[in-house]
Amino acid sequence: MTQAHAERAHALLSASGASRWINCPPSARLTEHIPDTRSEYANEGTAAHEFSEILLRRSLYPCNSKEREKLADTLEHFKATNQYYGPEMENAIQDYVDVVNERFMESKARSSDAVVLLEERLDYSEWVPDGYGTGDVVLISDGVLEIIDLKYGKGVPVSAVGNPQIRLYALGAWSAYSYLYDIQEIRMTIVHPRLDDISTDILQIEELVEWAESVVKPAAALAYAGEGEFKAGSHCRWCKVKATCRARADENLKALAYEFRDPSLMDNEEIGSILYITEQLKSWAKDVEEYAFEQAKRGNKIPQWKLVEGRSNRVITDKAAARLALEATGLETEKYLKPQELLGIGDLEKYIGKKELAAVLAGLVIKPPGKPVLVPESDKRPELNSIEEDFAGEDFDA
Ligand code: SF4
């Protein structure tokens, strides 16, 4: 097996941070010595990648009986010891493995000597100083190179379209294998099995190299040298100094200096602009609050603020004893016990598995239309005509 997923070193100009350092080159040196903080989600993602690697090695690589036995042991050990493993991971990763198998079959159909590489170190240092990353899956056949990346998160899907991370992996793979294969087309696929989302971006190699030369190379040179302009934007979300960065603060405070046209009332156009500013300010305020709270917990005083004890609720220390005591009063059970109720669909899927639950509850699950929400125009969902037309008969307050 390859080096443990969680222990991998990251390049200063990592592929996963590319959107940040391409847009804000000095962020690379500014954050290089700040240690990474791993979240539960990141640990779960790492476990999912480990699991998928074992399954893919088993299904895609020819193994002799000894290797097969070793893989079976690794799989058993993973299942028995990994805290994140369960039916939900089993199903989601199987879906991902199915996609990879399908794409590999397509590569084989294009050329019988097509190869698959798993967890391959991809070196894109031709454009980015010391640049390398690890690609989950690389498929190479005559004419086409495909990179497949697993995202295990359940939040907002990350699209492969225009995605700098997967483009850098593609550059690394092309740079290493173009002398063996005549690669013209680059396919880049991101699979989000828990969101049922797969996106693929396709570029001709000339387009990818043009992007690398004109966008990546100059930004990487500045980032490596610790030069360039700080620029705040959506890429700040994953920056280690997002709470304390002055450039981000200046950008947000600039937004507050919005000038209103009419002294008394704002028109809808102005309201639209204010909503954008509000979103930006809310996310910044949350980052600053979290940072300040962490500082205060460590004993680093934030002037004008203090840490106090929050509200607390009474708790029963021994539920079994309390139940006996309540029983002894002769009270009807419904006056001291909660009625049993089903877990939510997400929890049921976690314990039973997505496909299994769909089979067990066939015909018993519906997806009612979601409540209308106001989102920026760039959101991919189709626009509703009006509440009256699209939601006639729905009662959203029920
Ligand atoms: S928070 Fe944003 S602007 Fe500030 S260094 Fe990080 S990426 Fe750049």
mmCIF file of C-alpha atoms and ligand atoms in Angstrom:
data_model
loop_
_atom_site.group_PDB
_atom_site.id
_atom_site.type_symbol
_atom_site.label_atom_id
_atom_site.label_comp_id
_atom_site.label_asym_id
_atom_site.label_seq_id
_atom_site.Cartn_x
_atom_site.Cartn_y
_atom_site.Cartn_z
ATOM 1 C CA MET A 1 0.000 0.000 0.000
ATOM 2 C CA THR A 2 1.111 3.575 -0.528
ATOM 3 C CA GLN A 3 2.174 5.883 2.290
ATOM 4 C CA ALA A 4 -0.635 6.358 4.839
ATOM 5 C CA HIS A 5 -2.989 9.012 3.494
ATOM 6 C CA ALA A 6 -2.977 11.172 6.629
ATOM 7 C CA GLU A 7 0.843 11.264 6.845
ATOM 8 C CA ARG A 8 1.462 12.708 3.415
ATOM 9 C CA ALA A 9 3.509 15.858 3.253
ATOM 10 C CA HIS A 10 2.061 18.741 1.282
ATOM 11 C CA ALA A 11 4.052 20.855 -1.114
ATOM 12 C CA LEU A 12 4.250 24.569 -0.318
ATOM 13 C CA LEU A 13 2.324 25.119 -3.552
ATOM 14 C CA SER A 14 0.017 22.161 -3.158
ATOM 15 C CA ALA A 15 -2.621 21.250 -5.704
ATOM 16 C CA SER A 16 -5.312 21.314 -3.028
ATOM 17 C CA GLY A 17 -4.379 24.913 -2.155
ATOM 18 C CA ALA A 18 -3.993 26.024 -5.782
ATOM 19 C CA SER A 19 -7.135 28.109 -5.944
ATOM 20 C CA ARG A 20 -5.786 30.101 -2.958
ATOM 21 C CA TRP A 21 -2.176 30.621 -4.045
ATOM 22 C CA ILE A 22 -3.090 31.325 -7.684
ATOM 23 C CA ASN A 23 -5.499 34.063 -6.581
ATOM 24 C CA CYS A 24 -3.488 35.287 -3.596
ATOM 25 C CA PRO A 25 0.197 34.358 -4.178
ATOM 26 C CA PRO A 26 1.681 35.748 -0.914
ATOM 27 C CA SER A 27 -0.684 33.534 1.128
ATOM 28 C CA ALA A 28 1.645 30.568 0.498
ATOM 29 C CA ARG A 29 4.654 31.926 2.429
ATOM 30 C CA LEU A 30 2.452 33.708 4.975
ATOM 31 C CA THR A 31 0.877 30.429 6.068
ATOM 32 C CA GLU A 32 3.688 27.933 5.458
ATOM 33 C CA HIS A 33 4.726 27.536 9.112
ATOM 34 C CA ILE A 34 1.220 27.442 10.568
ATOM 35 C CA PRO A 35 0.412 23.844 11.469
ATOM 36 C CA ASP A 36 -2.572 22.145 9.846
ATOM 37 C CA THR A 37 -5.524 21.463 12.101
ATOM 38 C CA ARG A 38 -7.276 18.245 11.109
ATOM 39 C CA SER A 39 -11.048 18.149 11.467
ATOM 40 C CA GLU A 40 -13.213 15.089 12.006
ATOM 41 C CA TYR A 41 -14.381 15.506 8.403
ATOM 42 C CA ALA A 42 -10.792 15.436 7.155
ATOM 43 C CA ASN A 43 -10.123 12.259 9.163
ATOM 44 C CA GLU A 44 -13.252 10.662 7.767
ATOM 45 C CA GLY A 45 -12.182 11.634 4.235
ATOM 46 C CA THR A 46 -8.765 10.094 4.827
ATOM 47 C CA ALA A 47 -10.396 6.844 5.958
ATOM 48 C CA ALA A 48 -12.605 6.833 2.852
ATOM 49 C CA HIS A 49 -9.545 7.249 0.625
ATOM 50 C CA GLU A 50 -7.747 4.400 2.395
ATOM 51 C CA PHE A 51 -10.754 2.166 1.986
ATOM 52 C CA SER A 52 -11.183 3.037 -1.693
ATOM 53 C CA GLU A 53 -7.515 2.349 -2.380
ATOM 54 C CA ILE A 54 -7.806 -1.178 -0.960
ATOM 55 C CA LEU A 55 -10.943 -1.909 -2.999
ATOM 56 C CA LEU A 56 -9.474 -0.476 -6.189
ATOM 57 C CA ARG A 57 -6.219 -2.406 -5.816
ATOM 58 C CA ARG A 58 -8.276 -5.551 -5.431
ATOM 59 C CA SER A 59 -10.452 -4.902 -8.476
ATOM 60 C CA LEU A 60 -8.026 -3.230 -10.889
ATOM 61 C CA TYR A 61 -4.602 -4.735 -10.289
ATOM 62 C CA PRO A 62 -3.737 -8.278 -11.266
ATOM 63 C CA CYS A 63 -2.671 -10.031 -8.039
ATOM 64 C CA ASN A 64 -1.206 -13.433 -7.296
ATOM 65 C CA SER A 65 -2.752 -15.451 -4.486
ATOM 66 C CA LYS A 66 -0.283 -14.144 -1.898
ATOM 67 C CA GLU A 67 -0.989 -10.511 -2.777
ATOM 68 C CA ARG A 68 -4.722 -11.212 -2.809
ATOM 69 C CA GLU A 69 -4.481 -12.697 0.683
ATOM 70 C CA LYS A 70 -2.540 -9.680 1.903
ATOM 71 C CA LEU A 71 -5.163 -7.309 0.486
ATOM 72 C CA ALA A 72 -7.940 -9.330 2.116
ATOM 73 C CA ASP A 73 -6.132 -9.038 5.477
ATOM 74 C CA THR A 74 -5.667 -5.284 5.019
ATOM 75 C CA LEU A 75 -9.358 -4.947 4.197
ATOM 76 C CA GLU A 76 -10.437 -6.978 7.219
ATOM 77 C CA HIS A 77 -8.144 -4.992 9.465
ATOM 78 C CA PHE A 78 -9.505 -1.702 8.095
ATOM 79 C CA LYS A 79 -13.098 -2.771 8.622
ATOM 80 C CA ALA A 80 -12.432 -4.018 12.124
ATOM 81 C CA THR A 81 -10.414 -1.065 13.359
ATOM 82 C CA ASN A 82 -11.404 2.075 11.497
ATOM 83 C CA GLN A 83 -13.868 4.148 13.506
ATOM 84 C CA TYR A 84 -15.357 5.736 10.387
ATOM 85 C CA TYR A 85 -16.097 2.491 8.576
ATOM 86 C CA GLY A 86 -19.779 1.483 8.353
ATOM 87 C CA PRO A 87 -22.546 0.736 5.842
ATOM 88 C CA GLU A 88 -22.613 4.337 4.618
ATOM 89 C CA MET A 89 -18.901 4.285 3.751
ATOM 90 C CA GLU A 90 -19.184 0.783 2.304
ATOM 91 C CA ASN A 91 -21.941 1.884 -0.103
ATOM 92 C CA ALA A 92 -20.520 5.278 -1.007
ATOM 93 C CA ILE A 93 -17.060 3.920 -1.746
ATOM 94 C CA GLN A 94 -18.491 0.995 -3.702
ATOM 95 C CA ASP A 95 -20.317 3.556 -5.898
ATOM 96 C CA TYR A 96 -17.039 5.395 -6.430
ATOM 97 C CA VAL A 97 -15.185 2.148 -7.200
ATOM 98 C CA ASP A 98 -17.898 1.307 -9.772
ATOM 99 C CA VAL A 99 -17.332 4.652 -11.519
ATOM 100 C CA VAL A 100 -13.561 4.065 -11.616
ATOM 101 C CA ASN A 101 -14.033 0.517 -12.941
ATOM 102 C CA GLU A 102 -16.362 1.808 -15.659
ATOM 103 C CA ARG A 103 -13.909 4.500 -16.722
ATOM 104 C CA PHE A 104 -11.068 1.974 -16.747
ATOM 105 C CA MET A 105 -13.101 -0.312 -19.033
ATOM 106 C CA GLU A 106 -13.614 2.650 -21.372
ATOM 107 C CA SER A 107 -9.849 3.281 -21.374
ATOM 108 C CA LYS A 108 -9.220 -0.400 -22.150
ATOM 109 C CA ALA A 109 -11.667 -0.175 -25.027
ATOM 110 C CA ARG A 110 -9.630 2.726 -26.425
ATOM 111 C CA SER A 111 -6.313 0.926 -26.119
ATOM 112 C CA SER A 112 -5.673 -2.530 -24.762
ATOM 113 C CA ASP A 113 -2.455 -1.408 -23.027
ATOM 114 C CA ALA A 114 -4.295 1.283 -21.024
ATOM 115 C CA VAL A 115 -2.899 1.684 -17.529
ATOM 116 C CA VAL A 116 -4.374 2.625 -14.200
ATOM 117 C CA LEU A 117 -2.313 4.258 -11.462
ATOM 118 C CA LEU A 118 -3.572 4.558 -7.908
ATOM 119 C CA GLU A 119 -2.426 7.136 -5.382
ATOM 120 C CA GLU A 120 0.289 8.275 -7.751
ATOM 121 C CA ARG A 121 2.657 11.071 -6.794
ATOM 122 C CA LEU A 122 2.234 13.618 -9.586
ATOM 123 C CA ASP A 123 5.001 16.102 -10.153
ATOM 124 C CA TYR A 124 3.969 19.380 -11.794
ATOM 125 C CA SER A 125 7.225 21.188 -10.961
ATOM 126 C CA GLU A 126 7.690 22.097 -14.630
ATOM 127 C CA TRP A 127 5.241 24.960 -13.883
ATOM 128 C CA VAL A 128 5.238 25.210 -10.080
ATOM 129 C CA PRO A 129 8.452 25.193 -8.006
ATOM 130 C CA ASP A 130 8.631 21.916 -6.028
ATOM 131 C CA GLY A 131 5.021 21.266 -7.018
ATOM 132 C CA TYR A 132 3.633 17.795 -6.495
ATOM 133 C CA GLY A 133 0.460 16.156 -5.289
ATOM 134 C CA THR A 134 -1.157 12.746 -5.091
ATOM 135 C CA GLY A 135 -3.760 11.749 -7.658
ATOM 136 C CA ASP A 136 -6.368 9.232 -6.494
ATOM 137 C CA VAL A 137 -6.716 7.569 -9.904
ATOM 138 C CA VAL A 138 -4.920 8.165 -13.211
ATOM 139 C CA LEU A 139 -6.060 6.337 -16.342
ATOM 140 C CA ILE A 140 -3.880 6.525 -19.412
ATOM 141 C CA SER A 141 -4.721 5.235 -22.840
ATOM 142 C CA ASP A 142 -3.791 6.319 -26.314
ATOM 143 C CA GLY A 143 -5.383 9.676 -26.961
ATOM 144 C CA VAL A 144 -6.921 10.209 -23.508
ATOM 145 C CA LEU A 145 -5.633 10.781 -19.991
ATOM 146 C CA GLU A 146 -8.207 10.818 -17.207
ATOM 147 C CA ILE A 147 -7.768 11.903 -13.612
ATOM 148 C CA ILE A 148 -10.406 10.847 -11.097
ATOM 149 C CA ASP A 149 -10.623 12.450 -7.679
ATOM 150 C CA LEU A 150 -12.743 11.227 -4.784
ATOM 151 C CA LYS A 151 -14.394 13.808 -2.543
ATOM 152 C CA TYR A 152 -16.071 12.180 0.431
ATOM 153 C CA GLY A 153 -17.652 15.323 1.921
ATOM 154 C CA LYS A 154 -21.391 15.791 2.209
ATOM 155 C CA GLY A 155 -21.432 19.584 1.888
ATOM 156 C CA VAL A 156 -21.399 21.610 -1.298
ATOM 157 C CA PRO A 157 -20.203 19.580 -4.322
ATOM 158 C CA VAL A 158 -16.861 20.640 -5.791
ATOM 159 C CA SER A 159 -17.054 20.786 -9.573
ATOM 160 C CA ALA A 160 -14.304 19.477 -11.839
ATOM 161 C CA VAL A 161 -15.013 22.301 -14.280
ATOM 162 C CA GLY A 162 -12.185 24.839 -14.127
ATOM 163 C CA ASN A 163 -10.867 23.181 -10.939
ATOM 164 C CA PRO A 164 -7.163 24.089 -10.459
ATOM 165 C CA GLN A 165 -6.441 21.150 -8.139
ATOM 166 C CA ILE A 166 -7.397 18.455 -10.606
ATOM 167 C CA ARG A 167 -5.841 20.411 -13.477
ATOM 168 C CA LEU A 168 -2.488 20.368 -11.666
ATOM 169 C CA TYR A 169 -2.777 16.607 -11.147
ATOM 170 C CA ALA A 170 -3.497 16.279 -14.866
ATOM 171 C CA LEU A 171 -0.427 18.358 -15.727
ATOM 172 C CA GLY A 172 1.724 16.149 -13.487
ATOM 173 C CA ALA A 173 0.399 12.963 -15.072
ATOM 174 C CA TRP A 174 0.760 14.311 -18.598
ATOM 175 C CA SER A 175 4.290 15.498 -17.884
ATOM 176 C CA ALA A 176 5.264 12.014 -16.632
ATOM 177 C CA TYR A 177 3.547 9.869 -19.268
ATOM 178 C CA SER A 178 3.306 11.890 -22.468
ATOM 179 C CA TYR A 179 6.537 10.313 -23.740
ATOM 180 C CA LEU A 180 4.889 6.871 -23.604
ATOM 181 C CA TYR A 181 1.400 7.741 -24.812
ATOM 182 C CA ASP A 182 0.110 10.122 -27.453
ATOM 183 C CA ILE A 183 -2.215 12.091 -25.161
ATOM 184 C CA GLN A 184 -4.473 14.651 -26.807
ATOM 185 C CA GLU A 185 -7.476 14.876 -24.540
ATOM 186 C CA ILE A 186 -7.486 15.410 -20.772
ATOM 187 C CA ARG A 187 -10.515 14.340 -18.780
ATOM 188 C CA MET A 188 -10.825 15.422 -15.191
ATOM 189 C CA THR A 189 -13.523 13.858 -13.050
ATOM 190 C CA ILE A 190 -14.574 14.548 -9.467
ATOM 191 C CA VAL A 191 -16.839 11.990 -7.785
ATOM 192 C CA HIS A 192 -18.884 12.902 -4.705
ATOM 193 C CA PRO A 193 -20.515 9.551 -3.924
ATOM 194 C CA ARG A 194 -22.447 10.820 -0.894
ATOM 195 C CA LEU A 195 -23.972 13.625 -2.944
ATOM 196 C CA ASP A 196 -24.631 11.480 -6.034
ATOM 197 C CA ASP A 197 -22.594 14.020 -7.937
ATOM 198 C CA ILE A 198 -20.084 13.375 -10.721
ATOM 199 C CA SER A 199 -18.624 16.168 -12.818
ATOM 200 C CA THR A 200 -16.120 15.946 -15.655
ATOM 201 C CA ASP A 201 -14.179 18.684 -17.393
ATOM 202 C CA ILE A 202 -12.534 17.978 -20.738
ATOM 203 C CA LEU A 203 -9.664 19.984 -22.185
ATOM 204 C CA GLN A 204 -7.329 19.457 -25.103
ATOM 205 C CA ILE A 205 -3.742 19.221 -23.928
ATOM 206 C CA GLU A 206 -2.884 22.530 -25.654
ATOM 207 C CA GLU A 207 -5.578 24.276 -23.581
ATOM 208 C CA LEU A 208 -4.294 22.783 -20.339
ATOM 209 C CA VAL A 209 -0.696 23.745 -21.080
ATOM 210 C CA GLU A 210 -1.774 27.238 -22.121
ATOM 211 C CA TRP A 211 -3.530 27.627 -18.731
ATOM 212 C CA ALA A 212 -0.429 26.308 -16.947
ATOM 213 C CA GLU A 213 1.889 28.715 -18.786
ATOM 214 C CA SER A 214 -0.265 31.829 -18.617
ATOM 215 C CA VAL A 215 -2.002 31.485 -15.241
ATOM 216 C CA VAL A 216 -0.178 28.963 -13.055
ATOM 217 C CA LYS A 217 3.458 29.625 -13.844
ATOM 218 C CA PRO A 218 3.482 33.387 -13.110
ATOM 219 C CA ALA A 219 1.342 32.979 -9.962
ATOM 220 C CA ALA A 220 3.535 30.107 -8.734
ATOM 221 C CA ALA A 221 6.738 32.134 -9.240
ATOM 222 C CA LEU A 222 5.289 34.982 -7.155
ATOM 223 C CA ALA A 223 3.927 32.604 -4.500
ATOM 224 C CA TYR A 224 7.227 30.758 -4.169
ATOM 225 C CA ALA A 225 9.095 34.041 -3.751
ATOM 226 C CA GLY A 226 6.521 35.299 -1.211
ATOM 227 C CA GLU A 227 5.605 38.140 -3.553
ATOM 228 C CA GLY A 228 2.518 39.413 -5.343
ATOM 229 C CA GLU A 229 -0.686 41.023 -4.158
ATOM 230 C CA PHE A 230 -2.916 39.772 -1.382
ATOM 231 C CA LYS A 231 -6.369 39.287 -2.818
ATOM 232 C CA ALA A 232 -9.406 38.246 -0.788
ATOM 233 C CA GLY A 233 -12.196 36.161 -2.272
ATOM 234 C CA SER A 234 -13.966 32.834 -1.955
ATOM 235 C CA HIS A 235 -10.534 31.121 -1.899
ATOM 236 C CA CYS A 236 -9.967 32.606 1.615
ATOM 237 C CA ARG A 237 -12.312 29.917 2.972
ATOM 238 C CA TRP A 238 -9.473 27.391 3.270
ATOM 239 C CA CYS A 239 -6.725 29.847 4.225
ATOM 240 C CA LYS A 240 -5.063 29.329 7.604
ATOM 241 C CA VAL A 241 -5.045 33.097 8.313
ATOM 242 C CA LYS A 242 -8.594 33.773 7.162
ATOM 243 C CA ALA A 243 -9.552 35.202 10.569
ATOM 244 C CA THR A 244 -6.579 37.511 11.072
ATOM 245 C CA CYS A 245 -5.688 38.487 7.496
ATOM 246 C CA ARG A 246 -5.611 42.248 7.068
ATOM 247 C CA ALA A 247 -6.253 42.105 3.316
ATOM 248 C CA ARG A 248 -9.463 40.166 3.933
ATOM 249 C CA ALA A 249 -10.480 42.565 6.705
ATOM 250 C CA ASP A 250 -9.787 45.595 4.471
ATOM 251 C CA GLU A 251 -11.820 44.053 1.657
ATOM 252 C CA ASN A 252 -14.760 43.399 3.955
ATOM 253 C CA LEU A 253 -14.601 46.793 5.614
ATOM 254 C CA LYS A 254 -14.464 48.388 2.162
ATOM 255 C CA ALA A 255 -17.747 46.627 1.435
ATOM 256 C CA LEU A 256 -19.266 48.318 4.483
ATOM 257 C CA ALA A 257 -18.565 51.727 3.009
ATOM 258 C CA TYR A 258 -21.334 51.108 0.469
ATOM 259 C CA GLU A 259 -22.801 54.330 -0.798
ATOM 260 C CA PHE A 260 -26.557 54.509 -1.030
ATOM 261 C CA ARG A 261 -28.093 56.425 -3.901
ATOM 262 C CA ASP A 262 -31.334 57.446 -2.271
ATOM 263 C CA PRO A 263 -31.099 58.953 1.182
ATOM 264 C CA SER A 264 -34.365 57.418 2.410
ATOM 265 C CA LEU A 265 -35.053 54.023 0.782
ATOM 266 C CA MET A 266 -32.971 51.459 -1.087
ATOM 267 C CA ASP A 267 -34.182 50.050 -4.393
ATOM 268 C CA ASN A 268 -34.072 46.298 -5.211
ATOM 269 C CA GLU A 269 -30.821 46.643 -7.109
ATOM 270 C CA GLU A 270 -29.172 48.034 -3.988
ATOM 271 C CA ILE A 271 -30.771 45.288 -1.874
ATOM 272 C CA GLY A 272 -29.171 42.727 -4.225
ATOM 273 C CA SER A 273 -25.742 44.258 -3.644
ATOM 274 C CA ILE A 274 -26.307 44.415 0.121
ATOM 275 C CA LEU A 275 -27.163 40.689 0.178
ATOM 276 C CA TYR A 276 -23.803 39.879 -1.438
ATOM 277 C CA ILE A 277 -21.984 42.031 1.092
ATOM 278 C CA THR A 278 -23.947 40.449 3.962
ATOM 279 C CA GLU A 279 -22.972 36.906 2.914
ATOM 280 C CA GLN A 280 -19.334 37.900 2.743
ATOM 281 C CA LEU A 281 -19.454 39.679 6.106
ATOM 282 C CA LYS A 282 -21.286 36.802 7.836
ATOM 283 C CA SER A 283 -18.663 34.284 6.811
ATOM 284 C CA TRP A 284 -15.813 36.626 7.838
ATOM 285 C CA ALA A 285 -17.473 37.419 11.187
ATOM 286 C CA LYS A 286 -17.838 33.681 11.907
ATOM 287 C CA ASP A 287 -14.128 33.072 11.176
ATOM 288 C CA VAL A 288 -13.082 35.986 13.414
ATOM 289 C CA GLU A 289 -15.385 34.827 16.239
ATOM 290 C CA GLU A 290 -14.035 31.281 16.110
ATOM 291 C CA TYR A 291 -10.466 32.547 16.139
ATOM 292 C CA ALA A 292 -11.083 34.919 19.063
ATOM 293 C CA PHE A 293 -12.793 32.138 21.041
ATOM 294 C CA GLU A 294 -9.835 29.791 20.492
ATOM 295 C CA GLN A 295 -7.409 32.531 21.577
ATOM 296 C CA ALA A 296 -9.428 33.278 24.719
ATOM 297 C CA LYS A 297 -9.609 29.557 25.608
ATOM 298 C CA ARG A 298 -5.818 29.421 25.418
ATOM 299 C CA GLY A 299 -5.585 32.341 27.831
ATOM 300 C CA ASN A 300 -4.722 34.959 25.205
ATOM 301 C CA LYS A 301 -6.801 37.960 26.188
ATOM 302 C CA ILE A 302 -8.833 39.683 23.475
ATOM 303 C CA PRO A 303 -9.164 43.326 24.607
ATOM 304 C CA GLN A 304 -12.782 44.366 25.388
ATOM 305 C CA TRP A 305 -13.887 40.714 25.564
ATOM 306 C CA LYS A 306 -13.859 38.017 28.243
ATOM 307 C CA LEU A 307 -14.618 34.336 28.572
ATOM 308 C CA VAL A 308 -17.567 33.549 30.859
ATOM 309 C CA GLU A 309 -19.561 30.471 31.733
ATOM 310 C CA GLY A 310 -22.407 29.963 29.245
ATOM 311 C CA ARG A 311 -26.006 28.995 29.990
ATOM 312 C CA SER A 312 -26.384 25.515 31.394
ATOM 313 C CA ASN A 313 -29.329 23.114 31.698
ATOM 314 C CA ARG A 314 -30.100 20.719 34.552
ATOM 315 C CA VAL A 315 -29.306 17.077 33.768
ATOM 316 C CA ILE A 316 -30.426 13.794 35.332
ATOM 317 C CA THR A 317 -27.304 12.011 36.508
ATOM 318 C CA ASP A 318 -28.748 8.461 36.714
ATOM 319 C CA LYS A 319 -31.539 7.917 34.181
ATOM 320 C CA ALA A 320 -32.325 4.352 35.273
ATOM 321 C CA ALA A 321 -32.766 5.400 38.921
ATOM 322 C CA ALA A 322 -34.843 8.418 37.872
ATOM 323 C CA ARG A 323 -37.090 6.186 35.793
ATOM 324 C CA LEU A 324 -37.665 3.850 38.759
ATOM 325 C CA ALA A 325 -38.439 6.806 40.999
ATOM 326 C CA LEU A 326 -40.953 8.168 38.473
ATOM 327 C CA GLU A 327 -42.509 4.716 38.031
ATOM 328 C CA ALA A 328 -42.984 4.530 41.794
ATOM 329 C CA THR A 329 -45.110 7.668 41.710
ATOM 330 C CA GLY A 330 -47.739 5.766 39.684
ATOM 331 C CA LEU A 331 -47.618 8.387 36.881
ATOM 332 C CA GLU A 332 -48.755 7.227 33.394
ATOM 333 C CA THR A 333 -45.636 6.357 31.345
ATOM 334 C CA GLU A 334 -46.455 8.866 28.567
ATOM 335 C CA LYS A 335 -46.056 11.607 31.183
ATOM 336 C CA TYR A 336 -42.358 10.815 31.807
ATOM 337 C CA LEU A 337 -41.143 8.755 28.795
ATOM 338 C CA LYS A 338 -40.674 10.083 25.287
ATOM 339 C CA PRO A 339 -42.482 8.120 22.563
ATOM 340 C CA GLN A 340 -40.111 6.019 20.386
ATOM 341 C CA GLU A 341 -39.552 7.573 16.986
ATOM 342 C CA LEU A 342 -37.653 6.734 13.828
ATOM 343 C CA LEU A 343 -34.210 8.187 13.261
ATOM 344 C CA GLY A 344 -33.813 10.616 10.353
ATOM 345 C CA ILE A 345 -32.994 9.273 6.880
ATOM 346 C CA GLY A 346 -29.343 10.344 7.151
ATOM 347 C CA ASP A 347 -28.830 8.353 10.374
ATOM 348 C CA LEU A 348 -30.731 5.342 9.024
ATOM 349 C CA GLU A 349 -28.504 5.332 5.926
ATOM 350 C CA LYS A 350 -25.453 5.473 8.163
ATOM 351 C CA TYR A 351 -26.485 2.345 10.057
ATOM 352 C CA ILE A 352 -28.252 0.377 7.316
ATOM 353 C CA GLY A 353 -26.613 1.617 4.106
ATOM 354 C CA LYS A 354 -28.019 3.822 1.363
ATOM 355 C CA LYS A 355 -29.024 1.128 -1.129
ATOM 356 C CA GLU A 356 -30.295 -1.235 1.569
ATOM 357 C CA LEU A 357 -32.443 1.509 3.103
ATOM 358 C CA ALA A 358 -33.869 2.429 -0.320
ATOM 359 C CA ALA A 359 -34.864 -1.241 -0.741
ATOM 360 C CA VAL A 360 -36.300 -1.599 2.775
ATOM 361 C CA LEU A 361 -38.288 1.636 2.563
ATOM 362 C CA ALA A 362 -39.275 1.326 -1.111
ATOM 363 C CA GLY A 363 -42.367 3.464 -1.683
ATOM 364 C CA LEU A 364 -42.183 4.962 1.821
ATOM 365 C CA VAL A 365 -39.838 7.852 1.113
ATOM 366 C CA ILE A 366 -40.697 10.982 -0.843
ATOM 367 C CA LYS A 367 -38.740 14.145 -1.437
ATOM 368 C CA PRO A 368 -41.096 17.114 -1.148
ATOM 369 C CA PRO A 369 -40.103 20.332 -2.921
ATOM 370 C CA GLY A 370 -37.650 22.362 -0.828
ATOM 371 C CA LYS A 371 -38.610 25.685 0.705
ATOM 372 C CA PRO A 372 -37.754 28.568 -1.617
ATOM 373 C CA VAL A 373 -34.385 30.132 -0.819
ATOM 374 C CA LEU A 374 -32.748 33.250 -2.161
ATOM 375 C CA VAL A 375 -29.302 32.479 -3.655
ATOM 376 C CA PRO A 376 -26.813 34.347 -5.862
ATOM 377 C CA GLU A 377 -27.498 34.174 -9.626
ATOM 378 C CA SER A 378 -24.364 32.036 -10.068
ATOM 379 C CA ASP A 379 -26.075 29.118 -8.214
ATOM 380 C CA LYS A 380 -26.653 26.139 -10.557
ATOM 381 C CA ARG A 381 -30.287 25.475 -9.556
ATOM 382 C CA PRO A 382 -32.990 26.619 -12.010
ATOM 383 C CA GLU A 383 -34.827 29.789 -11.089
ATOM 384 C CA LEU A 384 -38.410 29.509 -9.827
ATOM 385 C CA ASN A 385 -40.993 31.586 -11.656
ATOM 386 C CA SER A 386 -42.821 32.677 -8.549
ATOM 387 C CA ILE A 387 -43.949 31.082 -5.309
ATOM 388 C CA GLU A 388 -47.560 31.048 -6.515
ATOM 389 C CA GLU A 389 -46.790 29.235 -9.795
ATOM 390 C CA ASP A 390 -44.146 26.705 -8.721
ATOM 391 C CA PHE A 391 -45.455 25.861 -5.248
ATOM 392 C CA ALA A 392 -49.214 26.002 -5.625
ATOM 393 C CA GLY A 393 -50.701 23.933 -2.802
ATOM 394 C CA GLU A 394 -47.461 23.574 -0.760
ATOM 395 C CA ASP A 395 -47.547 24.639 2.858
ATOM 396 C CA PHE A 396 -44.000 25.501 3.863
ATOM 397 C CA ASP A 397 -44.865 26.566 7.391
ATOM 398 C CA ALA A 398 -46.400 23.195 8.273
HETATM 399 S S1 SF4 B 1 -7.170 35.230 3.910
HETATM 400 FE FE1 SF4 B 1 -7.455 35.466 1.728
HETATM 401 S S2 SF4 B 1 -6.464 37.399 1.261
HETATM 402 FE FE2 SF4 B 1 -5.702 36.773 3.243
HETATM 403 S S3 SF4 B 1 -3.817 35.643 2.815
HETATM 404 FE FE3 SF4 B 1 -5.475 34.148 2.939
HETATM 405 S S4 SF4 B 1 -6.130 33.902 0.811
HETATM 406 FE FE4 SF4 B 1 -4.970 35.794 0.888
#
